[in-house]
Amino acid sequence: MSTAVKENQEVQHYVNGVYEQVKKSNAHETEFLQAVKEVLDSLVPVLAKNPQYIKHAILERMVEPERTISFRVPWVDDQGNVKVNRGYRVQFNSAIGPYKGGLRFHPSVNQSIIKFLGFEQIFKNSLTGQPIGGGKGGSDFDPKGKSDFEIMRFTQSFMSELSKYIGPDTDVPAGDIGVGAREIGYMFGQYKKMRGAYEAGVLTGKGVGYGGSLARKEATGYGTVYFVNEMLKSKGLSFKDSTVVVSGSGNVSIYAMEKAMELGAKILACSDSSGYVYDRNGIDLNTVKRLKEVEGKRISEYVKEHPGSVFYEGFGGIWKIPCDIALPCATQNEIDEEAAKLLVANGVKAIGEGANMPSTLEAVDVFLENNVLFGPAKAANAGGVAVSALEMAQNSARLSWTFDEVDGKLKEIMTNIYNDSLKAAEEYGVPGNLVVGANIAGFVKVADAMITQGVI
Ligand code: NAP
């Protein structure tokens, strides 16, 4: 047995031990454990080459959030009933900058989901090349069916507590599922009132009229397509004349569809949590935007206006549709092993994860084993947080860049993330594996900063 193989085995044994400990202390947090497992396993080659990361217990420290806050959010509905939800903010890692990550309002939110998202955010934010640490937050509040006033009262109550822990140099939240421009607006107003100061840089995803950045709304979806475009180019392929299936019909999905169409693709289907629409003539994005961004309706309404299209109930069936490129842009674990096998059997060439952790660990293995181009979430959807950091930069400098300036920077950042991930994969002996490459490229910068700053 060569020395290198022996070293790798010893390191794998150490990593397994760290993971067992994480399992023991977070036994019921399945999503968090899934995210940790993927990252830890991919770090074996980098630990074997750099034993200082083991000596300084970097893994043991990284898997433990610096701070986990959970709090009561009482609010009053339109009928005068008092309701209570739970709020969270996980401040995971501040080695390279203030905590940064979105807020999610969805009934499925729990500590495990917020921790998995916060953990992923550490590496994603590092990959952007900007000085931002990792965090995430949210609530099990369900915004569906709530009036504007109910949303306002809930978000004000949520911010009354959260405001104690955030600030432009401390922790800078943004949107995520269920939190868009409206919610950010109400939260910013409440924060301003509580602080008695106009601290524009405390939240990102703000309206452009009061400190928001042009192209922030488009950034995650556009960025995902820019990233996939780089993967396609490496094989002499492109979006032009390709067929694309996109799950979800929210912020990330809509702008991923827009950019893919601009590059010449035909979008065959999109979805929401009730089901999916298939339109063989190509999805009409204006209809989707109106239904979702303006009227707040279900995606099933689409077929009333487009007679050639069909609505299918159930969320997962969308992956049965044969396509060249699949962009999961809705939520975690939406592509399981079976769906991945179907996509491969139907000839999919590339996957770009617009959502966070939309593929299970087994599904990722299926894609990699079958040489499907695979853009992992940490890298592929980093465009949103990257432009959030550009929003912070504009707020600090008290100026605003044009749409094209921001979009140009976004494209450059996505290309850099692709190249850095590819380079790290090559350097550590897994050429072309962007899952391992992105994890390593994101990890090294944070780990080195942690060592430099001592045991804190
Ligand atoms: P969004 O605007 O709220 O849209 C979410 C979409 O996914 C909706 O179509 C929603 O359908 C569907 N969906 C949500 N939860 C679902 C579930 N449990 N089952 C089935 N469908 C579900 O949210 P978003 O900002 O686009 O975020 C989508 C994904 O991208 C998330 O994984 C998020 O973490 C990730 N992401 C977002 C950003 C960003 O800048 N916004 C950045 C990086 C990553 P319904 O309307 O029926 O609920």
PDB file of N, CA and C in Angstrom, residues 15-57:
ATOM      1  N   VAL A  15     -12.130  11.508   9.794  1.00  0.00           N
ATOM      2  CA  VAL A  15     -13.330  12.221   9.343  1.00  0.00           C
ATOM      3  C   VAL A  15     -14.587  11.461   9.771  1.00  0.00           C
ATOM      4  N   ASN A  16     -14.535  10.122   9.656  1.00  0.00           N
ATOM      5  CA  ASN A  16     -15.688   9.321  10.090  1.00  0.00           C
ATOM      6  C   ASN A  16     -15.969   9.554  11.574  1.00  0.00           C
ATOM      7  N   GLY A  17     -14.893   9.682  12.350  1.00  0.00           N
ATOM      8  CA  GLY A  17     -15.045   9.923  13.793  1.00  0.00           C
ATOM      9  C   GLY A  17     -15.710  11.269  14.060  1.00  0.00           C
ATOM     10  N   VAL A  18     -15.280  12.288  13.290  1.00  0.00           N
ATOM     11  CA  VAL A  18     -15.889  13.617  13.474  1.00  0.00           C
ATOM     12  C   VAL A  18     -17.383  13.520  13.134  1.00  0.00           C
ATOM     13  N   TYR A  19     -17.681  12.829  12.028  1.00  0.00           N
ATOM     14  CA  TYR A  19     -19.091  12.737  11.613  1.00  0.00           C
ATOM     15  C   TYR A  19     -19.928  11.981  12.667  1.00  0.00           C
ATOM     16  N   GLU A  20     -19.364  10.916  13.226  1.00  0.00           N
ATOM     17  CA  GLU A  20     -20.100  10.145  14.261  1.00  0.00           C
ATOM     18  C   GLU A  20     -20.439  11.043  15.449  1.00  0.00           C
ATOM     19  N   GLN A  21     -19.494  11.914  15.792  1.00  0.00           N
ATOM     20  CA  GLN A  21     -19.726  12.834  16.918  1.00  0.00           C
ATOM     21  C   GLN A  21     -20.838  13.832  16.577  1.00  0.00           C
ATOM     22  N   VAL A  22     -20.814  14.331  15.328  1.00  0.00           N
ATOM     23  CA  VAL A  22     -21.865  15.273  14.894  1.00  0.00           C
ATOM     24  C   VAL A  22     -23.224  14.569  14.943  1.00  0.00           C
ATOM     25  N   LYS A  23     -23.228  13.302  14.530  1.00  0.00           N
ATOM     26  CA  LYS A  23     -24.480  12.527  14.537  1.00  0.00           C
ATOM     27  C   LYS A  23     -25.022  12.387  15.949  1.00  0.00           C
ATOM     28  N   LYS A  24     -24.085  12.136  16.870  1.00  0.00           N
ATOM     29  CA  LYS A  24     -24.480  11.932  18.265  1.00  0.00           C
ATOM     30  C   LYS A  24     -25.067  13.215  18.871  1.00  0.00           C
ATOM     31  N   SER A  25     -24.439  14.336  18.550  1.00  0.00           N
ATOM     32  CA  SER A  25     -24.927  15.579  19.175  1.00  0.00           C
ATOM     33  C   SER A  25     -26.082  16.240  18.431  1.00  0.00           C
ATOM     34  N   ASN A  26     -26.395  15.759  17.222  1.00  0.00           N
ATOM     35  CA  ASN A  26     -27.486  16.381  16.454  1.00  0.00           C
ATOM     36  C   ASN A  26     -28.380  15.276  15.884  1.00  0.00           C
ATOM     37  N   ALA A  27     -28.700  14.311  16.725  1.00  0.00           N
ATOM     38  CA  ALA A  27     -29.277  13.044  16.268  1.00  0.00           C
ATOM     39  C   ALA A  27     -30.498  13.180  15.359  1.00  0.00           C
ATOM     40  N   HIS A  28     -31.348  14.161  15.588  1.00  0.00           N
ATOM     41  CA  HIS A  28     -32.593  14.216  14.814  1.00  0.00           C
ATOM     42  C   HIS A  28     -32.549  15.224  13.672  1.00  0.00           C
ATOM     43  N   GLU A  29     -31.370  15.787  13.443  1.00  0.00           N
ATOM     44  CA  GLU A  29     -31.296  16.853  12.434  1.00  0.00           C
ATOM     45  C   GLU A  29     -30.838  16.263  11.096  1.00  0.00           C
ATOM     46  N   THR A  30     -31.767  15.609  10.393  1.00  0.00           N
ATOM     47  CA  THR A  30     -31.391  14.818   9.214  1.00  0.00           C
ATOM     48  C   THR A  30     -30.817  15.673   8.080  1.00  0.00           C
ATOM     49  N   GLU A  31     -31.424  16.829   7.819  1.00  0.00           N
ATOM     50  CA  GLU A  31     -30.920  17.662   6.710  1.00  0.00           C
ATOM     51  C   GLU A  31     -29.528  18.194   7.034  1.00  0.00           C
ATOM     52  N   PHE A  32     -29.327  18.601   8.299  1.00  0.00           N
ATOM     53  CA  PHE A  32     -28.014  19.100   8.703  1.00  0.00           C
ATOM     54  C   PHE A  32     -26.970  17.989   8.564  1.00  0.00           C
ATOM     55  N   LEU A  33     -27.304  16.788   9.003  1.00  0.00           N
ATOM     56  CA  LEU A  33     -26.350  15.671   8.915  1.00  0.00           C
ATOM     57  C   LEU A  33     -25.999  15.365   7.459  1.00  0.00           C
ATOM     58  N   GLN A  34     -27.007  15.442   6.591  1.00  0.00           N
ATOM     59  CA  GLN A  34     -26.781  15.188   5.155  1.00  0.00           C
ATOM     60  C   GLN A  34     -25.777  16.202   4.580  1.00  0.00           C
ATOM     61  N   ALA A  35     -25.968  17.476   4.933  1.00  0.00           N
ATOM     62  CA  ALA A  35     -25.075  18.523   4.414  1.00  0.00           C
ATOM     63  C   ALA A  35     -23.651  18.337   4.955  1.00  0.00           C
ATOM     64  N   VAL A  36     -23.550  17.980   6.243  1.00  0.00           N
ATOM     65  CA  VAL A  36     -22.230  17.799   6.864  1.00  0.00           C
ATOM     66  C   VAL A  36     -21.505  16.610   6.235  1.00  0.00           C
ATOM     67  N   LYS A  37     -22.251  15.521   6.024  1.00  0.00           N
ATOM     68  CA  LYS A  37     -21.628  14.297   5.478  1.00  0.00           C
ATOM     69  C   LYS A  37     -21.004  14.580   4.116  1.00  0.00           C
ATOM     70  N   GLU A  38     -21.764  15.279   3.270  1.00  0.00           N
ATOM     71  CA  GLU A  38     -21.252  15.558   1.919  1.00  0.00           C
ATOM     72  C   GLU A  38     -19.954  16.358   1.981  1.00  0.00           C
ATOM     73  N   VAL A  39     -19.945  17.369   2.838  1.00  0.00           N
ATOM     74  CA  VAL A  39     -18.747  18.222   2.908  1.00  0.00           C
ATOM     75  C   VAL A  39     -17.573  17.443   3.517  1.00  0.00           C
ATOM     76  N   LEU A  40     -17.804  16.784   4.650  1.00  0.00           N
ATOM     77  CA  LEU A  40     -16.681  16.118   5.333  1.00  0.00           C
ATOM     78  C   LEU A  40     -16.021  15.080   4.429  1.00  0.00           C
ATOM     79  N   ASP A  41     -16.840  14.259   3.763  1.00  0.00           N
ATOM     80  CA  ASP A  41     -16.259  13.214   2.916  1.00  0.00           C
ATOM     81  C   ASP A  41     -15.383  13.801   1.810  1.00  0.00           C
ATOM     82  N   SER A  42     -15.800  14.960   1.290  1.00  0.00           N
ATOM     83  CA  SER A  42     -15.045  15.513   0.170  1.00  0.00           C
ATOM     84  C   SER A  42     -13.745  16.185   0.623  1.00  0.00           C
ATOM     85  N   LEU A  43     -13.584  16.389   1.941  1.00  0.00           N
ATOM     86  CA  LEU A  43     -12.392  17.098   2.413  1.00  0.00           C
ATOM     87  C   LEU A  43     -11.210  16.177   2.713  1.00  0.00           C
ATOM     88  N   VAL A  44     -11.418  14.851   2.592  1.00  0.00           N
ATOM     89  CA  VAL A  44     -10.342  13.909   2.950  1.00  0.00           C
ATOM     90  C   VAL A  44      -9.023  14.250   2.247  1.00  0.00           C
ATOM     91  N   PRO A  45      -9.007  14.446   0.907  1.00  0.00           N
ATOM     92  CA  PRO A  45      -7.704  14.720   0.272  1.00  0.00           C
ATOM     93  C   PRO A  45      -7.036  16.000   0.766  1.00  0.00           C
ATOM     94  N   VAL A  46      -7.825  17.024   1.095  1.00  0.00           N
ATOM     95  CA  VAL A  46      -7.217  18.284   1.522  1.00  0.00           C
ATOM     96  C   VAL A  46      -6.653  18.157   2.950  1.00  0.00           C
ATOM     97  N   LEU A  47      -7.287  17.340   3.771  1.00  0.00           N
ATOM     98  CA  LEU A  47      -6.789  17.123   5.134  1.00  0.00           C
ATOM     99  C   LEU A  47      -5.523  16.269   5.104  1.00  0.00           C
ATOM    100  N   ALA A  48      -5.496  15.312   4.167  1.00  0.00           N
ATOM    101  CA  ALA A  48      -4.319  14.440   4.063  1.00  0.00           C
ATOM    102  C   ALA A  48      -3.086  15.263   3.684  1.00  0.00           C
ATOM    103  N   LYS A  49      -3.277  16.252   2.823  1.00  0.00           N
ATOM    104  CA  LYS A  49      -2.156  17.097   2.378  1.00  0.00           C
ATOM    105  C   LYS A  49      -1.812  18.196   3.378  1.00  0.00           C
ATOM    106  N   ASN A  50      -2.775  18.568   4.229  1.00  0.00           N
ATOM    107  CA  ASN A  50      -2.596  19.724   5.135  1.00  0.00           C
ATOM    108  C   ASN A  50      -2.975  19.348   6.570  1.00  0.00           C
ATOM    109  N   PRO A  51      -2.092  18.579   7.245  1.00  0.00           N
ATOM    110  CA  PRO A  51      -2.438  18.085   8.590  1.00  0.00           C
ATOM    111  C   PRO A  51      -2.708  19.187   9.607  1.00  0.00           C
ATOM    112  N   GLN A  52      -2.292  20.435   9.293  1.00  0.00           N
ATOM    113  CA  GLN A  52      -2.554  21.518  10.259  1.00  0.00           C
ATOM    114  C   GLN A  52      -4.052  21.706  10.500  1.00  0.00           C
ATOM    115  N   TYR A  53      -4.888  21.351   9.507  1.00  0.00           N
ATOM    116  CA  TYR A  53      -6.333  21.502   9.695  1.00  0.00           C
ATOM    117  C   TYR A  53      -6.841  20.507  10.752  1.00  0.00           C
ATOM    118  N   ILE A  54      -6.181  19.357  10.836  1.00  0.00           N
ATOM    119  CA  ILE A  54      -6.575  18.362  11.847  1.00  0.00           C
ATOM    120  C   ILE A  54      -6.059  18.824  13.220  1.00  0.00           C
ATOM    121  N   LYS A  55      -4.795  19.275  13.222  1.00  0.00           N
ATOM    122  CA  LYS A  55      -4.176  19.724  14.491  1.00  0.00           C
ATOM    123  C   LYS A  55      -5.001  20.840  15.144  1.00  0.00           C
ATOM    124  N   HIS A  56      -5.526  21.744  14.317  1.00  0.00           N
ATOM    125  CA  HIS A  56      -6.282  22.891  14.859  1.00  0.00           C
ATOM    126  C   HIS A  56      -7.777  22.586  15.004  1.00  0.00           C
ATOM    127  N   ALA A  57      -8.150  21.331  14.840  1.00  0.00           N
ATOM    128  CA  ALA A  57      -9.551  20.892  14.995  1.00  0.00           C
ATOM    129  C   ALA A  57     -10.523  21.764  14.194  1.00  0.00           C
TER     130      ALA A  57
END
